[in-house]
Structure formats: C-alpha cells, structure tokens
C-alpha cells in the first residue's frame, strides 16, 4: 500500500526543523510527521501533544508501552507496530516479548497478570464501541492508582488517535523493527 497523502510536505522552516529533529532522534524522518506537515497548525498541536505525553510518568513505562502496542495491534496499524518494536527495544523490553503482544492471549506465560489486564483494557477501549467494564477497570484502579489509571486511559486514547490517523493516511512500516531484529511471529 502506498500512502494516501504525499509524504513531501511544503519545505517550510517548521517542516525542515521537524525533519532535522526526527533524523536526530530516530535516524530517519517519521512518515506521520511528513503527512501531518501539510497542515502547520495541526503539526504544531500534534508535536505539543506528543511532547507533553512523553513527560507523563505515573504509569510504568513498560505497562504504557504494552498498552500502546496492544492498541496499535487491535487497530492493525503496521506503522505503529513497526515503530513500537523499535521503541520497546529502546526501553529495554525483550524483543521476544514485544513480538508476542498482537497475540498476547496465546502467550500467557510471557506477561504478568497486570500486563495482561493492561492489554485487555487497551483492547476494550479500542473497540469501535468501547467495551470497558467496571470489572475490567476496578482491578487496574486498585493496582495502579488513579493517576496511573488516568495515564493508561489517555495513552490508549492517544494511540487510537495515532493508529487510526496513520491507517487513514495509508502509512505502513518504515523499517524500524529491522533495527531490533524482530523475530517472525508466525
């Protein structure tokens, strides 16, 4: 599949700065930034949101990442899954574990009970009609506390935004997972 939107936005100062930053941080210019770069105000708002969310720290980074990956897998965003493997590897999560997230229910021994609850919550939030129940939320609230539960909920919402946007733009894998030797999940 090719992107539905041009990945050559106007060569404005903002887009050139974004490309420089992206290359510095990730080794290449991120396709979502190129797509959103066609709308200056949207790009500025999106960058501000991402930079703010990166500072949230009530939820353990590994749990946050598993929630994001479970969300991306549920939406079937290949770009997000590819980048998520790279991010997880950068966080120090084992590649073998990250690669099992799309089928986490088939690998119960690979994840703790709390990790499985977090991924179940992320999937329930991601359903077209959210399927979050009191029974699903209550144990997470007890174990994580309110601040971390809020962060978990907002991270899943943010990943839904990212994944659904990237899918609508037609963005696909950009090769990030190649850098962390993701094993085949077949």
XYZ file of N, CA, C and O in Angstrom:
744
model
N 0.846 -1.181 0.000
C 0.000 0.000 0.000
C 0.889 1.240 0.000
O 1.901 1.284 0.682
N 0.525 2.215 -0.756
C 1.239 3.490 -0.734
C 0.422 4.487 0.053
O -0.799 4.374 0.171
N 1.107 5.469 0.597
C 0.431 6.490 1.394
C -0.614 7.206 0.551
O -0.420 7.438 -0.641
N -1.725 7.517 1.196
C -2.811 8.227 0.518
C -2.547 9.722 0.426
O -3.250 10.432 -0.284
N -1.579 10.175 1.192
C -1.233 11.594 1.215
C 0.249 11.708 0.875
O 1.034 10.821 1.221
N 0.609 12.751 0.206
C 2.002 12.963 -0.164
C 2.876 13.040 1.085
O 2.515 13.672 2.071
N 4.021 12.396 1.017
C 4.979 12.473 2.115
C 6.071 13.489 1.803
O 7.179 13.422 2.329
N 5.701 14.459 0.957
C 6.589 15.587 0.663
C 5.818 16.875 0.956
O 5.297 17.512 0.038
N 5.744 17.240 2.241
C 5.036 18.465 2.606
C 5.817 19.698 2.148
O 6.977 19.584 1.741
N 5.212 20.865 2.223
C 5.927 22.089 1.852
C 7.229 22.216 2.650
O 7.292 21.839 3.821
N 8.260 22.749 2.016
C 9.566 22.889 2.671
C 9.619 24.149 3.520
O 10.446 25.029 3.300
N 8.750 24.211 4.487
C 8.732 25.347 5.404
C 9.824 25.168 6.455
O 10.360 24.066 6.640
N 10.124 26.229 7.163
C 11.103 26.155 8.244
C 10.654 25.132 9.288
O 11.457 24.325 9.775
N 9.377 25.141 9.637
C 8.849 24.192 10.618
C 9.071 22.745 10.159
O 9.546 21.906 10.929
N 8.752 22.439 8.921
C 8.928 21.076 8.420
C 10.405 20.693 8.330
O 10.768 19.548 8.614
N 11.261 21.631 7.968
C 12.702 21.331 7.919
C 13.243 21.082 9.321
O 14.050 20.170 9.530
N 12.785 21.874 10.292
C 13.210 21.666 11.682
C 12.701 20.320 12.199
O 13.428 19.594 12.885
N 11.460 19.996 11.863
C 10.894 18.717 12.275
C 11.662 17.546 11.681
O 11.912 16.546 12.368
N 12.041 17.658 10.424
C 12.806 16.595 9.765
C 14.176 16.446 10.426
O 14.634 15.320 10.678
N 14.837 17.561 10.743
C 16.132 17.509 11.414
C 16.007 16.819 12.777
O 16.781 15.913 13.105
N 15.012 17.218 13.542
C 14.793 16.630 14.865
C 14.494 15.123 14.750
O 15.036 14.317 15.491
N 13.644 14.773 13.818
C 13.270 13.380 13.616
C 14.493 12.530 13.258
O 14.691 11.442 13.811
N 15.319 13.017 12.347
C 16.533 12.279 11.965
C 17.455 12.109 13.171
O 18.038 11.043 13.374
N 17.571 13.155 13.959
C 18.434 13.130 15.145
C 17.932 12.133 16.184
O 18.707 11.399 16.789
N 16.634 12.098 16.406
C 16.056 11.240 17.440
C 15.851 9.796 16.982
O 16.016 8.875 17.774
N 15.444 9.615 15.733
C 15.003 8.295 15.282
C 15.815 7.732 14.118
O 15.551 6.616 13.678
N 16.730 8.518 13.589
C 17.551 8.045 12.482
C 16.933 8.246 11.114
O 17.569 8.004 10.101
N 15.689 8.666 11.076
C 15.012 8.950 9.811
C 13.821 9.855 10.094
O 13.398 9.997 11.243
N 13.295 10.438 9.057
C 12.123 11.307 9.205
C 10.888 10.416 9.288
O 10.680 9.540 8.443
N 10.088 10.632 10.321
C 8.895 9.815 10.539
C 7.803 10.175 9.536
O 7.456 11.349 9.378
N 7.255 9.167 8.892
C 6.196 9.383 7.907
C 4.979 10.126 8.475
O 4.432 10.994 7.783
N 4.534 9.834 9.706
C 3.383 10.607 10.218
C 3.667 12.110 10.272
O 2.792 12.921 9.972
N 4.896 12.481 10.620
C 5.260 13.903 10.637
C 5.217 14.511 9.252
O 4.784 15.657 9.078
N 5.653 13.744 8.258
C 5.603 14.234 6.882
C 4.157 14.421 6.427
O 3.825 15.415 5.770
N 3.293 13.470 6.785
C 1.884 13.575 6.395
C 1.220 14.765 7.074
O 0.542 15.571 6.422
N 1.419 14.896 8.369
C 0.789 15.993 9.108
C 1.421 17.331 8.741
O 0.792 18.381 8.878
N 2.643 17.300 8.207
C 3.352 18.522 7.822
C 2.654 19.349 6.763
O 3.034 20.492 6.509
N 1.602 18.820 6.179
C 0.822 19.589 5.203
C -0.078 20.622 5.885
O -0.665 21.464 5.205
N -0.200 20.539 7.208
C -1.077 21.452 7.953
C -0.296 21.985 9.152
O -0.148 21.302 10.165
N 0.209 23.189 9.030
C 1.106 23.769 10.028
C 0.529 23.735 11.441
O 1.173 23.295 12.387
N -0.698 24.212 11.604
C -1.284 24.283 12.950
C -1.531 22.887 13.521
O -1.329 22.656 14.715
N -1.940 21.965 12.683
C -2.146 20.593 13.149
C -0.811 19.987 13.592
O -0.747 19.313 14.625
N 0.246 20.222 12.813
C 1.563 19.700 13.167
C 2.036 20.272 14.498
O 2.505 19.527 15.367
N 1.901 21.563 14.681
C 2.313 22.179 15.946
C 1.530 21.607 17.129
O 2.108 21.301 18.176
N 0.238 21.455 16.967
C -0.592 20.892 18.042
C -0.204 19.452 18.334
O -0.119 19.041 19.500
N 0.017 18.685 17.287
C 0.370 17.280 17.456
C 1.715 17.138 18.166
O 1.863 16.333 19.092
N 2.695 17.908 17.757
C 4.016 17.844 18.394
C 3.905 18.235 19.862
O 4.494 17.592 20.736
N 3.130 19.267 20.141
C 2.944 19.694 21.532
C 2.299 18.572 22.357
O 2.730 18.291 23.477
N 1.295 17.920 21.802
C 0.643 16.806 22.495
C 1.634 15.671 22.749
O 1.723 15.157 23.866
N 2.384 15.266 21.739
C 3.335 14.165 21.892
C 4.430 14.510 22.907
O 4.798 13.676 23.740
N 4.944 15.716 22.863
C 5.993 16.119 23.812
C 5.447 16.166 25.236
O 6.144 15.806 26.180
N 4.211 16.593 25.393
C 3.595 16.617 26.721
C 3.373 15.201 27.233
O 3.696 14.881 28.382
N 2.825 14.336 26.393
C 2.546 12.954 26.794
C 3.835 12.215 27.148
O 3.840 11.358 28.046
N 4.925 12.540 26.493
C 6.207 11.885 26.778
C 6.692 12.187 28.198
O 7.501 11.439 28.750
N 6.195 13.237 28.802
C 6.611 13.624 30.157
C 5.758 12.990 31.252
O 6.093 13.094 32.429
N 4.661 12.355 30.876
C 3.817 11.719 31.886
C 4.593 10.563 32.508
O 5.236 9.793 31.794
N 4.484 10.409 33.832
C 5.308 9.392 34.483
C 4.605 8.626 35.602
O 5.260 7.981 36.412
N 3.300 8.682 35.666
C 2.586 7.955 36.721
C 2.501 6.459 36.435
O 2.412 5.656 37.357
N 2.533 6.072 35.184
C 2.415 4.677 34.770
C 3.797 4.154 34.383
O 4.551 4.845 33.689
N 4.115 2.955 34.811
C 5.406 2.351 34.474
C 5.592 2.328 32.953
O 4.663 1.960 32.224
N 6.765 2.720 32.456
C 6.996 2.767 31.009
C 6.686 1.454 30.292
O 6.145 1.469 29.192
N 6.995 0.324 30.893
C 6.727 -0.961 30.233
C 5.226 -1.194 30.085
O 4.766 -1.649 29.030
N 4.452 -0.866 31.121
C 2.996 -1.020 31.033
C 2.421 -0.073 29.992
O 1.547 -0.447 29.208
N 2.913 1.146 29.981
C 2.461 2.134 28.997
C 2.731 1.619 27.590
O 1.870 1.684 26.714
N 3.926 1.064 27.396
C 4.282 0.589 26.061
C 3.434 -0.609 25.644
O 3.010 -0.696 24.489
N 3.181 -1.522 26.556
C 2.344 -2.672 26.217
C 0.931 -2.231 25.861
O 0.317 -2.782 24.940
N 0.411 -1.223 26.563
C -0.920 -0.695 26.239
C -0.926 -0.084 24.841
O -1.854 -0.305 24.057
N 0.100 0.678 24.524
C 0.215 1.303 23.204
C 0.310 0.229 22.118
O -0.372 0.302 21.088
N 1.132 -0.781 22.343
C 1.298 -1.843 21.348
C 0.013 -2.650 21.165
O -0.341 -3.004 20.039
N -0.678 -2.948 22.264
C -1.939 -3.695 22.159
C -2.974 -2.887 21.379
O -3.741 -3.439 20.588
N -2.979 -1.587 21.587
C -3.893 -0.710 20.856
C -3.553 -0.707 19.369
O -4.430 -0.878 18.518
N -2.283 -0.510 19.059
C -1.848 -0.483 17.658
C -2.145 -1.813 16.969
O -2.562 -1.832 15.803
N -1.952 -2.914 17.689
C -2.231 -4.228 17.111
C -3.723 -4.376 16.836
O -4.117 -4.917 15.796
N -4.558 -3.884 17.744
C -6.018 -4.008 17.581
C -6.499 -3.186 16.379
O -7.380 -3.613 15.637
N -5.905 -2.015 16.177
C -6.266 -1.166 15.041
C -5.605 -1.699 13.764
O -6.028 -1.381 12.666
N -4.585 -2.538 13.927
C -3.832 -3.113 12.817
C -3.052 -2.051 12.055
O -3.061 -2.006 10.829
N -2.378 -1.190 12.810
C -1.549 -0.137 12.221
C -0.126 -0.664 12.082
O 0.609 -0.752 13.062
N 0.254 -1.018 10.868
C 1.596 -1.585 10.669
C 2.683 -0.566 10.964
O 3.754 -0.927 11.467
N 2.433 0.721 10.676
C 3.445 1.734 11.000
C 3.663 1.785 12.504
O 4.804 1.771 12.980
N 2.584 1.810 13.273
C 2.688 1.899 14.732
C 3.320 0.648 15.331
O 4.103 0.728 16.286
N 3.009 -0.511 14.795
C 3.609 -1.751 15.293
C 5.111 -1.760 15.003
O 5.918 -2.121 15.861
N 5.486 -1.351 13.818
C 6.895 -1.281 13.434
C 7.651 -0.336 14.368
O 8.659 -0.705 14.977
N 7.153 0.880 14.526
C 7.806 1.866 15.384
C 7.767 1.408 16.839
O 8.726 1.601 17.593
N 6.676 0.765 17.243
C 6.544 0.275 18.609
C 7.573 -0.787 18.962
O 8.033 -0.847 20.105
N 7.937 -1.632 18.009
C 9.001 -2.604 18.266
C 10.308 -1.882 18.552
O 11.029 -2.237 19.478
N 10.597 -0.880 17.775
C 11.822 -0.106 17.958
C 11.795 0.624 19.302
O 12.777 0.595 20.049
N 10.662 1.252 19.632
C 10.550 1.958 20.916
C 10.683 1.001 22.095
O 11.346 1.315 23.082
N 10.034 -0.156 22.003
C 10.123 -1.138 23.073
C 11.546 -1.614 23.275
O 12.014 -1.768 24.412
N 12.236 -1.839 22.186
C 13.635 -2.243 22.257
C 14.466 -1.148 22.914
O 15.325 -1.421 23.760
N 14.196 0.107 22.565
C 14.904 1.237 23.167
C 14.616 1.344 24.669
O 15.459 1.805 25.434
N 13.433 0.896 25.096
C 13.084 0.891 26.519
C 13.738 -0.274 27.263
O 13.647 -0.355 28.479
N 14.327 -1.195 26.518
C 14.945 -2.357 27.132
C 14.020 -3.550 27.280
O 14.349 -4.520 27.957
N 12.849 -3.488 26.645
C 11.933 -4.631 26.687
C 12.442 -5.703 25.730
O 12.891 -5.384 24.629
N 12.367 -6.961 26.127
C 12.837 -8.021 25.229
C 12.026 -8.060 23.934
O 10.794 -8.017 23.956
N 12.716 -8.149 22.827
C 12.068 -8.194 21.518
C 11.110 -9.384 21.445
O 10.022 -9.283 20.869
N 11.492 -10.494 22.072
C 10.635 -11.682 22.054
C 9.285 -11.383 22.714
O 8.252 -11.888 22.279
N 9.316 -10.585 23.764
C 8.073 -10.243 24.464
C 7.236 -9.271 23.621
O 6.041 -9.470 23.441
N 7.871 -8.247 23.092
C 7.167 -7.250 22.284
C 6.485 -7.918 21.088
O 5.354 -7.592 20.746
N 7.175 -8.877 20.486
C 6.624 -9.518 19.291
C 5.389 -10.356 19.594
O 4.626 -10.680 18.690
N 5.173 -10.685 20.866
C 4.018 -11.501 21.249
C 2.779 -10.669 21.577
O 1.697 -11.223 21.779
N 2.911 -9.352 21.630
C 1.780 -8.508 22.014
C 0.552 -8.717 21.121
O -0.559 -8.836 21.646
N 0.670 -8.790 19.796
C -0.543 -8.960 18.989
C -1.351 -10.218 19.332
O -2.560 -10.229 19.176
N -0.683 -11.248 19.811
C -1.368 -12.490 20.209
C -1.101 -12.783 21.687
O -0.886 -13.913 22.079
N -1.138 -11.745 22.520
C -0.759 -11.905 23.927
C -1.589 -12.951 24.659
O -1.088 -13.619 25.555
N -2.830 -13.142 24.274
C -3.667 -14.153 24.941
C -3.152 -15.576 24.685
O -3.368 -16.466 25.486
N -2.460 -15.769 23.581
C -1.891 -17.079 23.260
C -0.569 -17.330 23.975
O -0.007 -18.421 23.865
N -0.050 -16.322 24.672
C 1.244 -16.416 25.357
C 1.116 -15.927 26.798
O 1.808 -14.993 27.205
N 0.246 -16.552 27.594
C 0.005 -16.033 28.949
C 1.241 -16.039 29.839
O 1.365 -15.178 30.713
N 2.155 -16.955 29.611
C 3.351 -17.007 30.451
C 4.349 -15.892 30.138
O 5.255 -15.625 30.925
N 4.181 -15.243 29.011
C 5.102 -14.177 28.622
C 4.791 -12.857 29.329
O 5.631 -11.954 29.341
N 3.597 -12.760 29.917
C 3.156 -11.499 30.520
C 2.634 -11.729 31.930
O 1.999 -12.746 32.213
N 2.875 -10.765 32.797
C 2.349 -10.837 34.161
C 0.833 -10.625 34.131
O 0.277 -10.166 33.119
N 0.194 -10.916 35.243
C -1.255 -10.707 35.334
C -1.596 -9.233 35.099
O -2.552 -8.923 34.378
N -0.820 -8.334 35.670
C -1.081 -6.904 35.486
C -0.886 -6.511 34.025
O -1.695 -5.754 33.473
N 0.148 -7.006 33.381
C 0.367 -6.695 31.966
C -0.805 -7.179 31.117
O -1.256 -6.471 30.214
N -1.304 -8.372 31.413
C -2.460 -8.885 30.666
C -3.696 -8.024 30.919
O -4.472 -7.761 29.988
N -3.887 -7.552 32.145
C -5.026 -6.678 32.438
C -4.907 -5.359 31.674
O -5.890 -4.853 31.138
N -3.710 -4.819 31.620
C -3.476 -3.560 30.892
C -3.784 -3.743 29.412
O -4.453 -2.903 28.794
N -3.327 -4.833 28.819
C -3.577 -5.057 27.389
C -5.052 -5.336 27.118
O -5.594 -4.874 26.105
N -5.713 -6.035 28.031
C -7.157 -6.269 27.871
C -7.911 -4.949 27.941
O -8.847 -4.708 27.160
N -7.518 -4.079 28.846
C -8.143 -2.764 28.971
C -7.920 -1.949 27.693
O -8.850 -1.331 27.164
N -6.688 -1.960 27.182
C -6.374 -1.222 25.954
C -7.234 -1.724 24.796
O -7.784 -0.922 24.026
N -7.368 -3.029 24.676
C -8.197 -3.579 23.600
C -9.662 -3.208 23.776
O -10.342 -2.865 22.815
N -10.155 -3.266 25.010
C -11.557 -2.924 25.264
C -11.830 -1.464 24.933
O -12.879 -1.127 24.370
N -10.887 -0.586 25.255
C -11.035 0.833 24.914
C -11.017 1.063 23.416
O -11.606 2.014 22.920
N -10.324 0.193 22.703
C -10.106 0.375 21.272
C -11.255 -0.151 20.429
O -11.363 0.183 19.247
N -12.126 -0.959 21.000
C -13.275 -1.449 20.240
C -14.061 -0.260 19.684
O -14.094 0.810 20.285
N -14.705 -0.453 18.556
C -15.454 0.627 17.926
C -16.501 1.196 18.871
O -16.678 2.389 18.951
N -17.169 0.340 19.600
C -17.925 0.819 20.749
C -17.124 0.351 21.947
O -17.034 -0.854 22.196
N -16.475 1.276 22.678
C -15.614 0.844 23.779
C -16.311 -0.168 24.683
O -17.479 -0.021 25.017
N -15.566 -1.200 25.048
C -16.121 -2.307 25.820
C -15.554 -2.351 27.242
O -15.507 -3.409 27.853
N -15.123 -1.219 27.765
C -14.587 -1.171 29.119
C -15.732 -1.379 30.104
O -16.778 -0.760 29.996
N -15.493 -2.270 31.050
C -16.485 -2.563 32.079
C -15.922 -2.202 33.447
O -14.704 -2.034 33.607
N -16.799 -2.126 34.441
C -16.350 -1.903 35.810
C -15.420 -3.027 36.252
O -14.425 -2.794 36.938
N -15.733 -4.260 35.824
C -14.921 -5.419 36.197
C -13.513 -5.345 35.605
O -12.561 -5.874 36.180
N -13.378 -4.713 34.476
C -12.077 -4.559 33.844
C -11.300 -3.397 34.474
O -10.094 -3.491 34.704
N -11.984 -2.309 34.770
C -11.333 -1.114 35.286
C -10.970 -1.217 36.769
O -9.906 -0.741 37.182
N -11.836 -1.803 37.581
C -11.643 -1.800 39.036
C -10.302 -2.389 39.483
O -9.598 -1.765 40.287
N -9.903 -3.575 38.988
C -8.612 -4.104 39.447
C -7.429 -3.238 39.011
O -6.442 -3.124 39.734
N -7.540 -2.628 37.854
C -6.460 -1.737 37.410
C -6.386 -0.508 38.297
O -5.289 -0.076 38.669
N -7.522 0.063 38.625
C -7.535 1.210 39.538
C -6.898 0.853 40.877
O -6.102 1.628 41.424
N -7.236 -0.300 41.395
C -6.671 -0.757 42.681
C -5.160 -0.926 42.591
O -4.424 -0.502 43.468
N -4.702 -1.581 41.531
C -3.280 -1.898 41.410
C -2.420 -0.712 40.982
O -1.281 -0.577 41.431
N -2.959 0.122 40.116
C -2.166 1.219 39.564
C -2.327 2.522 40.325
O -1.426 3.353 40.337
N -3.490 2.744 40.910
C -3.807 4.041 41.498
C -4.452 4.924 40.447
O -4.390 4.638 39.246
N -5.085 5.984 40.911
C -5.863 6.826 39.995
C -5.013 7.552 38.961
O -5.370 7.616 37.787
N -3.867 8.105 39.384
C -3.036 8.856 38.426
C -2.548 7.951 37.295
O -2.625 8.325 36.117
N -2.059 6.771 37.625
C -1.568 5.858 36.591
C -2.716 5.336 35.729
O -2.546 5.134 34.522
N -3.893 5.151 36.330
C -5.058 4.707 35.547
C -5.464 5.789 34.545
O -5.781 5.484 33.393
N -5.431 7.039 34.966
C -5.719 8.146 34.045
C -4.702 8.145 32.913
O -5.058 8.257 31.738
N -3.429 7.984 33.256
C -2.382 7.979 32.232
C -2.565 6.817 31.260
O -2.430 6.986 30.043
N -2.870 5.642 31.788
C -3.132 4.482 30.936
C -4.266 4.776 29.960
O -4.143 4.548 28.752
N -5.352 5.308 30.465
C -6.514 5.607 29.635
C -6.169 6.632 28.554
O -6.523 6.466 27.381
N -5.457 7.671 28.926
C -5.083 8.694 27.948
C -4.076 8.168 26.926
O -4.138 8.538 25.747
N -3.157 7.292 27.343
C -2.195 6.725 26.389
C -2.897 5.841 25.365
O -2.559 5.858 24.183
N -3.879 5.070 25.821
C -4.629 4.236 24.873
C -5.409 5.139 23.913
O -5.442 4.881 22.699
N -5.994 6.209 24.424
C -6.706 7.157 23.555
C -5.752 7.785 22.545
O -6.078 7.905 21.363
N -4.578 8.188 23.013
C -3.589 8.795 22.125
C -3.145 7.797 21.050
O -3.035 8.155 19.878
N -2.933 6.548 21.442
C -2.525 5.563 20.440
C -3.646 5.260 19.459
O -3.388 5.011 18.279
N -4.881 5.300 19.914
C -6.001 5.166 18.974
C -5.956 6.297 17.959
O -6.137 6.080 16.762
N -5.700 7.503 18.423
C -5.568 8.662 17.534
C -4.454 8.431 16.522
O -4.642 8.589 15.317
N -3.272 8.042 17.026
C -2.125 7.800 16.142
C -2.429 6.693 15.128
O -2.227 6.871 13.918
N -2.849 5.544 15.637
C -3.047 4.371 14.774
C -4.125 4.600 13.730
O -3.961 4.244 12.559
N -5.217 5.179 14.148
C -6.307 5.412 13.197
C -5.925 6.486 12.172
O -6.279 6.370 10.992
N -5.181 7.480 12.596
C -4.700 8.508 11.665
C -3.734 7.888 10.654
O -3.866 8.099 9.444
N -2.774 7.114 11.153
C -1.790 6.501 10.255
C -2.449 5.536 9.274
O -2.073 5.486 8.106
N -3.429 4.763 9.748
C -4.157 3.860 8.846
C -4.908 4.664 7.786
O -4.923 4.302 6.615
N -5.572 5.745 8.203
C -6.330 6.561 7.243
C -5.402 7.206 6.213
O -5.761 7.327 5.048
N -4.188 7.586 6.643
C -3.207 8.150 5.718
C -2.594 7.069 4.817
O -1.920 7.387 3.850
N -2.796 5.797 5.161
C -2.212 4.706 4.382
C -0.739 4.480 4.688
O -0.006 3.930 3.868
N -0.286 4.869 5.884
C 1.117 4.698 6.241
C 1.371 3.257 6.662
O 0.555 2.641 7.343
N 2.509 2.738 6.242
C 2.880 1.365 6.578
C 4.280 1.365 7.184
O 4.920 2.414 7.303
N 4.749 0.186 7.513
C 6.039 0.015 8.169
C 7.123 0.859 7.501
O 7.206 0.938 6.279
N 7.956 1.447 8.353
C 9.041 2.275 7.862
C 10.397 1.617 8.121
O 11.434 2.227 7.925
N 10.372 0.349 8.573
C 11.607 -0.397 8.762
C 12.258 -0.263 10.128
O 13.392 -0.702 10.309
N 11.571 0.309 11.107
C 12.167 0.460 12.435
C 12.423 -0.883 13.105
O 13.426 -1.054 13.785
N 11.514 -1.826 12.916
C 11.681 -3.121 13.584
C 12.892 -3.874 13.061
O 13.460 -4.709 13.769
N 13.333 -3.570 11.851
C 14.524 -4.216 11.314
C 15.750 -3.952 12.195
O 16.623 -4.797 12.315
N 15.779 -2.786 12.813
C 16.920 -2.397 13.636
C 16.982 -3.174 14.949
O 18.004 -3.175 15.608
N 15.898 -3.829 15.332
C 15.910 -4.570 16.596
C 15.680 -6.054 16.369
O 15.372 -6.777 17.319
N 15.850 -6.516 15.147
C 15.767 -7.934 14.808
C 14.521 -8.598 15.360
O 14.578 -9.523 16.156
N 13.363 -8.109 14.945
C 12.109 -8.676 15.391
C 11.944 -10.063 14.796
O 12.019 -10.239 13.586
N 11.737 -11.074 15.660
C 11.560 -12.422 15.138
C 10.191 -12.589 14.483
O 9.264 -11.851 14.790
N 10.073 -13.549 13.627
C 8.790 -13.840 12.992
C 7.799 -14.304 14.047
O 8.150 -15.064 14.953
N 6.540 -13.846 13.947
C 5.510 -14.223 14.918
C 4.603 -15.306 14.364
O 3.565 -15.582 14.921
N 4.970 -15.906 13.256
C 4.110 -16.944 12.671
C 4.283 -18.260 13.372
O 5.105 -18.515 14.129
